[in-house]
XYZ file of C-alpha atoms in Angstrom:
286
model
C -139.536 99.662 153.633
C -142.211 99.678 150.962
C -145.865 99.360 151.970
C -147.347 99.216 148.447
C -150.223 96.742 147.936
C -153.068 96.253 145.471
C -154.999 98.837 147.499
C -152.585 101.374 145.986
C -153.310 100.392 142.388
C -154.223 103.508 140.391
C -157.535 103.476 138.544
C -157.012 101.612 135.256
C -160.335 102.510 133.652
C -159.995 102.958 129.904
C -156.670 101.154 129.699
C -156.003 97.928 127.804
C -153.403 95.597 129.304
C -152.087 92.324 127.890
C -150.868 89.720 130.373
C -149.122 86.672 128.924
C -149.499 83.417 130.825
C -152.521 84.726 132.706
C -154.176 81.304 132.970
C -152.511 80.523 136.321
C -150.097 81.671 139.014
C -148.711 85.185 138.968
C -150.335 85.952 135.624
C -153.803 85.066 136.869
C -153.336 87.167 140.014
C -152.049 90.064 137.905
C -154.978 89.866 135.487
C -157.543 89.764 138.290
C -156.049 92.747 140.107
C -155.861 94.863 136.951
C -159.406 93.981 135.943
C -160.696 94.924 139.392
C -158.875 98.244 139.006
C -160.900 98.918 135.858
C -158.607 97.759 133.052
C -159.645 95.842 129.986
C -157.368 92.832 130.351
C -156.402 90.510 127.517
C -155.319 87.132 128.872
C -152.835 85.883 126.290
C -152.439 82.165 126.935
C -151.628 78.827 125.383
C -154.181 77.057 127.595
C -157.264 79.080 126.706
C -159.634 76.787 128.637
C -157.842 77.546 131.905
C -157.661 81.214 130.947
C -161.431 81.312 130.402
C -161.926 80.112 133.968
C -159.702 82.943 135.231
C -161.518 85.484 133.063
C -164.958 84.334 134.159
C -166.534 87.116 136.190
C -163.835 89.688 135.408
C -165.450 92.687 133.714
C -163.912 93.443 130.341
C -161.553 90.453 130.441
C -160.864 88.719 127.156
C -158.978 85.515 126.343
C -156.864 85.164 123.215
C -154.658 82.267 122.148
C -150.906 82.803 122.355
C -148.265 80.086 122.335
C -144.907 81.747 122.924
C -143.183 78.520 121.879
C -144.496 78.975 118.324
C -143.596 82.131 116.401
C -146.529 81.606 114.034
C -148.839 81.832 117.054
C -147.046 84.990 118.206
C -147.544 86.609 114.812
C -151.213 85.593 114.659
C -151.790 87.065 118.109
C -150.101 90.375 117.345
C -152.103 90.688 114.126
C -155.274 90.645 116.249
C -154.280 93.582 118.488
C -155.210 97.141 117.534
C -153.929 99.057 120.552
C -152.559 98.285 124.006
C -151.456 100.530 126.838
C -149.359 98.024 128.759
C -147.805 94.731 127.680
C -146.835 92.445 130.568
C -144.414 89.724 129.496
C -145.200 87.348 132.338
C -145.451 83.812 130.928
C -142.642 81.366 131.454
C -141.479 77.810 131.938
C -138.886 76.670 134.449
C -136.289 73.903 134.756
C -137.793 71.646 132.102
C -136.108 68.574 130.637
C -134.511 69.341 127.287
C -137.155 69.960 124.666
C -137.607 72.359 121.798
C -140.145 74.866 120.559
C -142.007 74.635 117.276
C -139.163 76.654 115.741
C -136.399 74.473 117.162
C -135.270 76.680 120.056
C -134.453 75.305 123.509
C -137.811 75.543 125.260
C -136.867 77.896 128.100
C -134.846 80.322 125.982
C -137.424 80.067 123.201
C -140.484 80.621 125.413
C -139.224 82.929 128.132
C -137.057 85.161 125.968
C -137.502 84.725 122.211
C -141.294 84.429 122.316
C -141.566 87.618 124.354
C -138.903 89.344 122.260
C -140.902 88.675 119.088
C -144.194 89.581 120.770
C -142.859 92.898 122.033
C -141.244 93.946 118.783
C -144.242 92.995 116.663
C -146.593 94.903 119.008
C -144.422 97.879 119.886
C -145.957 100.302 117.405
C -149.320 99.817 119.166
C -148.083 100.094 122.783
C -148.873 103.516 124.272
C -147.393 103.372 127.783
C -144.988 100.620 128.820
C -143.645 97.105 128.476
C -143.117 95.123 131.685
C -140.879 92.070 131.493
C -140.921 89.589 134.362
C -137.442 88.301 135.194
C -136.209 86.346 138.220
C -133.548 86.310 140.919
C -132.380 83.214 139.014
C -130.927 85.540 136.379
C -127.865 85.611 138.646
C -127.022 81.968 137.870
C -127.427 82.545 134.155
C -124.762 83.020 131.513
C -125.644 84.163 128.025
C -123.854 81.821 125.627
C -124.653 83.616 122.398
C -122.669 81.095 120.388
C -124.940 78.293 121.630
C -128.079 79.825 123.184
C -130.207 76.805 122.302
C -127.992 74.175 123.924
C -127.129 72.371 120.718
C -123.411 72.023 121.484
C -123.314 72.111 125.291
C -124.459 69.452 127.712
C -127.912 70.588 128.795
C -128.481 71.772 132.355
C -132.109 72.655 133.093
C -131.328 75.208 135.816
C -128.547 76.964 133.924
C -130.855 77.089 130.915
C -133.537 78.691 133.060
C -131.019 81.169 134.441
C -129.907 82.035 130.921
C -133.491 82.676 129.829
C -134.184 84.982 132.780
C -130.892 86.829 132.291
C -131.965 87.291 128.670
C -135.296 88.729 129.907
C -133.546 91.327 132.034
C -130.907 92.156 129.439
C -133.691 92.602 126.877
C -135.711 94.888 129.160
C -132.721 97.170 129.714
C -131.784 97.238 126.024
C -135.383 97.933 125.023
C -135.402 101.010 127.250
C -132.145 102.254 125.727
C -133.562 101.883 122.219
C -136.878 103.534 123.104
C -135.081 106.460 124.720
C -132.764 106.742 121.721
C -135.788 107.074 119.448
C -137.389 109.696 121.695
C -140.329 107.388 122.417
C -142.660 108.076 125.326
C -143.074 104.312 125.809
C -140.929 102.852 128.585
C -139.529 99.430 129.425
C -139.525 98.182 133.024
C -138.578 94.837 134.581
C -139.857 93.079 137.686
C -139.379 89.838 139.574
C -141.638 88.063 142.100
C -139.016 86.841 144.538
C -139.859 83.368 145.819
C -143.567 82.949 145.180
C -145.638 79.787 145.392
C -146.987 79.042 141.907
C -147.562 76.124 139.542
C -144.376 77.117 137.705
C -142.422 75.178 140.312
C -144.195 71.874 139.747
C -143.326 71.085 136.141
C -139.690 70.000 136.243
C -140.862 66.397 135.745
C -138.314 65.249 138.322
C -137.913 64.623 142.053
C -137.278 68.368 142.301
C -141.035 68.917 142.019
C -141.475 67.445 145.498
C -138.644 69.545 146.910
C -140.107 72.733 145.459
C -143.587 71.797 146.670
C -142.161 71.697 150.169
C -140.385 75.003 149.594
C -143.652 76.562 148.459
C -145.346 75.392 151.638
C -142.595 76.460 154.048
C -140.636 79.379 152.598
C -142.463 81.009 149.692
C -144.730 84.009 149.806
C -148.130 83.777 148.133
C -148.738 84.373 144.443
C -150.704 87.469 145.495
C -147.583 88.869 147.165
C -145.354 87.716 144.326
C -147.438 89.587 141.754
C -147.045 92.948 143.522
C -143.759 93.965 141.843
C -145.283 93.303 138.415
C -148.399 95.284 139.282
C -146.243 98.113 140.628
C -144.068 98.137 137.500
C -147.175 98.125 135.295
C -149.111 100.931 136.979
C -147.000 103.094 139.297
C -144.778 106.075 138.574
C -141.571 104.159 137.874
C -138.132 104.942 136.544
C -137.742 103.936 132.885
C -135.456 100.948 132.552
C -135.622 100.134 136.269
C -136.000 96.710 137.890
C -138.421 96.069 140.758
C -138.830 93.196 143.194
C -139.605 92.352 146.831
C -137.705 94.446 149.383
C -137.079 91.667 151.927
C -134.165 89.293 152.559
C -132.278 88.558 149.305
C -135.260 89.921 147.397
C -137.195 86.729 148.052
C -140.240 88.263 149.726
C -141.659 91.630 150.698
C -143.256 94.642 149.080
C -142.230 96.208 145.735
C -139.032 98.270 145.644
C -136.045 98.854 143.377
C -134.119 95.615 142.899
C -130.484 94.961 142.129
C -129.349 92.976 139.110
C -126.138 91.227 138.133
C -123.363 92.886 136.197
C -124.127 90.554 133.292
C -127.671 91.919 133.106
C -126.277 95.448 132.781
C -123.671 94.626 130.111
C -124.621 96.889 127.219
C -122.420 95.234 124.621
C -123.827 91.775 125.343
C -127.373 93.159 125.402
C -126.909 94.673 121.940
C -125.483 91.392 120.661
C -128.368 89.440 122.209
C -130.834 91.806 120.529
C -129.267 91.293 117.092
C -129.172 87.524 117.540
C -132.793 87.474 118.721
C -133.895 89.469 115.675
C -132.262 86.894 113.414
C -133.651 83.882 115.255
C -137.162 85.361 115.275
C -136.996 86.380 111.615
C -137.536 90.047 112.381
C -134.798 91.310 110.026
């Protein structure tokens, strides 16, 4: 059993770390812990007012606007970055009613995957250490429909759409590591998931499910502080390139950081390569 906690965080003095979605939940906890460990943390957020409240009192913390649901915002953000040691792709939306990003993508696929895909690729030449992508146990219910990733032809299902977006996150993280290794890069790609953690993410379905998940947060979930540990471990510890980390308890829902298992679909190299090529086209990167 793992015993790793924030007390085991290595000194981050002199390192610059970007955390997307750091205005609340797991992102806010992650940003605070890294700042206290000495890092210069850039809170990359759509809601900059909330992010400023998180950053208040954190030495070296800086807030910059980033809307992952708008590729113009992603490009503007990346243009403002000179160098970063660690990029943490943390931000996400979950189980929303059908809506679309500024670029016309289904909101969950567009925000959770495509926004982070574009962000990572546009920043990669300035990343010195690693990229951490936050996935979810929900990747197991996902299916990558690369013929209709934006739910334009299928009947929309909010949970299957969320599962698809998180499967895309994990598939992307694995494929990124393969490409970095193939280029002989010292930069690594790592994935993490929080298990079942109580955060605001679970209160924006705009349905009766919000009440159900509120109860689940109160009764079953671990805290956001516990849920952020796998991300912090993946971002700072001596990890295996391309690996996936999550809680070590029952079904990976709670516990301390350890190697996690992923679905066969997440490890499908052919699909991952196809997803990468499609994402490049959708994001206008080729």
